Every structure is written in structure tokens, then in C-alpha cells.
XYZ file of C-alpha atoms in Angstrom:
136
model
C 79.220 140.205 -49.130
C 78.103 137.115 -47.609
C 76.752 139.069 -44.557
C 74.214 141.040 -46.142
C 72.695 138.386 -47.964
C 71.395 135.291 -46.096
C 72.026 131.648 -47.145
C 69.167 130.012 -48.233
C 67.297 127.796 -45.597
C 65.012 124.559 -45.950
C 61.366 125.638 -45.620
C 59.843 122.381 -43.866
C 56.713 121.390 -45.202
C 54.264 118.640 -43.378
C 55.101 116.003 -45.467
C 59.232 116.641 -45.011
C 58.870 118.099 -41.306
C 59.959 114.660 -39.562
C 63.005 114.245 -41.726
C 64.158 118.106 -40.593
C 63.096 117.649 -37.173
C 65.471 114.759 -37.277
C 68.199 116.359 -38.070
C 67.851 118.427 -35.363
C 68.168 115.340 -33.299
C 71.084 114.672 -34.791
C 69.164 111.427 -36.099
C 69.136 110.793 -39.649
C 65.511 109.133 -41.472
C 64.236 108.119 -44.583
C 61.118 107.297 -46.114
C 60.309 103.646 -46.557
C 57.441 102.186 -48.565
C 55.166 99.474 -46.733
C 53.955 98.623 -50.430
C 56.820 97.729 -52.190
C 59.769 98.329 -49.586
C 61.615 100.790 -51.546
C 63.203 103.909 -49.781
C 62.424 107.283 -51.174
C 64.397 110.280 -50.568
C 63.694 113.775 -50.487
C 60.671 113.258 -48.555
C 57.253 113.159 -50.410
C 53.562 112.213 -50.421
C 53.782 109.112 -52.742
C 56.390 106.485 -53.467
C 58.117 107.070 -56.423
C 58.223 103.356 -57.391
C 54.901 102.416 -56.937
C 52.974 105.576 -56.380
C 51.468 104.134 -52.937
C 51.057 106.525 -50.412
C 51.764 104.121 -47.394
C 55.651 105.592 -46.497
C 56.775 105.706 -43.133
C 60.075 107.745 -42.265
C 62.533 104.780 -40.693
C 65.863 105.689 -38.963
C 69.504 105.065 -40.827
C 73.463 105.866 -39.502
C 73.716 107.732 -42.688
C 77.496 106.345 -43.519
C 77.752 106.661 -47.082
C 80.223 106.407 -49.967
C 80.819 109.513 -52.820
C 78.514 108.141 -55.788
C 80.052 111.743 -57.638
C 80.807 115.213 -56.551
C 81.681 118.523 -58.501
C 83.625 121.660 -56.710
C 83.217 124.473 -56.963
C 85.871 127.222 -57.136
C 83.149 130.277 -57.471
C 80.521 130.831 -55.328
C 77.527 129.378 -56.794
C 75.473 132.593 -55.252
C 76.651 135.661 -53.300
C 76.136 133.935 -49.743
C 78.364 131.061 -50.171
C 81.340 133.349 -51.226
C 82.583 132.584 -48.239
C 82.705 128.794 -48.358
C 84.271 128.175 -51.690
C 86.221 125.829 -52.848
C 82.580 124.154 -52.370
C 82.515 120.417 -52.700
C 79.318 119.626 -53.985
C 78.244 115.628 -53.710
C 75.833 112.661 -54.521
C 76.312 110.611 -51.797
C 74.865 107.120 -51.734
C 73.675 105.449 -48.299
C 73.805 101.375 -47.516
C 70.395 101.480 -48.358
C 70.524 102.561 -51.942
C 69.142 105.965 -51.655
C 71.461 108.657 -53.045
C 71.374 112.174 -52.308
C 73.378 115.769 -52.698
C 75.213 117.304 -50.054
C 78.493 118.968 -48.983
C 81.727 117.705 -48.195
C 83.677 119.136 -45.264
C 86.646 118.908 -43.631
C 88.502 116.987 -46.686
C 90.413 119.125 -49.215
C 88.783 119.198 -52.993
C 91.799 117.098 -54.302
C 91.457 113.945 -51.899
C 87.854 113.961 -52.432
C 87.428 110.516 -54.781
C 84.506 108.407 -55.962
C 83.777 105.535 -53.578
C 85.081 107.281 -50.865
C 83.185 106.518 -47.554
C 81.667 109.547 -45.902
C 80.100 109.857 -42.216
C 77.232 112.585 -41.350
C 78.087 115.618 -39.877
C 74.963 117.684 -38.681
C 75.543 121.620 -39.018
C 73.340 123.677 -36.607
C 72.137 126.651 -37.805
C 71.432 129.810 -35.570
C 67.614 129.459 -37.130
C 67.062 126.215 -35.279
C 67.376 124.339 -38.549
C 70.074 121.459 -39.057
C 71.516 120.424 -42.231
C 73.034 117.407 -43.268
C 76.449 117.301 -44.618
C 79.485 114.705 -45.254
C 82.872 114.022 -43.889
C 85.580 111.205 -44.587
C 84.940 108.354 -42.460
């Protein structure tokens, strides 16, 4: 089933274009605010501390802890049938930003809170890269 309907894929826009481009890189950045210093993550126009529209994207080494995670044992649509148990996760960068993403390569029941996580970049045959998680 998962064959004859396609996953789902990031449509870059200008504003998050340098974050996806990135990831193809195998580099991982985040917007910073010159205003009041505060990251922001998903990429966006304005801050969302101080509304200032001064962000820059600034490179990070994306190790991370689990902040929380769900799994799930259905496919949460038909193309991910094929990639269930699906561990779903908030993880939470040095730098305070927290984000969701996948965990791979560590079975659902030794997945645990505070865990630390390292970025593992997933090449798509599209050209697009996503960003998932792995134990450190």
C-alpha cells in the first residue's frame, strides 16, 4: 500500500529554503534573533519572542536529548504503513529549541525521556533531506 501512495515531502518556501538546503549538506541551522538573541525554530519571517524580523539562520551539531515522544503502533497515514512501530519525538537541542522528529535505529521500549539523541540525515530520492534522531 505504501507504494502507491507517496509520503508526504517538505515544500521549501523562501523563508525556510536555507534550513532544507542545509540538510542537504548534512549541516544542521537555526534561526537566531539579532534583537533579542532567542532561537526560533521552524523557520519563519518574524521572531516569535519579540516579533523583530532581524533572524539570521546560525549553524548547530544538533545533539539533543528526548524532551517526550509517542509511538505509534498504526500507521498514522497509508504511506508510513511500512515504518510502524513509528517513534514519534520532541527533541530538545543545547540551545533550547525543541522540535518533532523520528527516532531510528532504537527499539520503542528503550526509547526514554532525557535520552541523548544524535542527527541522522535521511536522503530522499527527491533531493530533499530530512532530519531525524538516533541514540547517541
Amino acid at each position: 500500500m505504501s507504494d502507491t501512495v507517496p509520503k508526504p515531502r517538505p515544500r521549501p518556501t523562501p523563508t525556510s529554503q536555507p534550513y532544507w538546503d542545509a540538510l542537504r549538506d548534512e549541516r544542521i541551522v537555526v534561526q537566531r534573533c539579532h534583537a533579542c538573541d532567542h532561537w526560533v525554530h521552524y523557520p519563519r519571517s518574524r521572531c516569535s519572542k519579540c516579533l523583530s524580523d532581524q533572524l539570521v539562520f546560525q549553524g548547530v551539531d544538533g545533539a539533543a536529548t528526548v524532551y517526550t515522544f509517542t509511538v505509534a503502533r498504526q500507521a498514522t497515514a497509508p504511506p508510513f504503513v511500512d515504518e510502524v512501530p513509528q517513534i514519534i519525538a520532541i527533541v530538545e537541542l543545547a540551545e533550547g529549541v525543541r522540535f518533532t522528529t523520528n527516532l531510528v535505529g532504537v527499539a520503542p521500549e528503550d526509547v526514554r525521556v532525557g535520552m541523548r539523541v544524535q542527527p541522522v540525515f535521511d536522503h530522499g530520492d527527491d533531493g530533499m533531506t530530512l532530519l531525524r534522531y538516533r541514540p547517541a
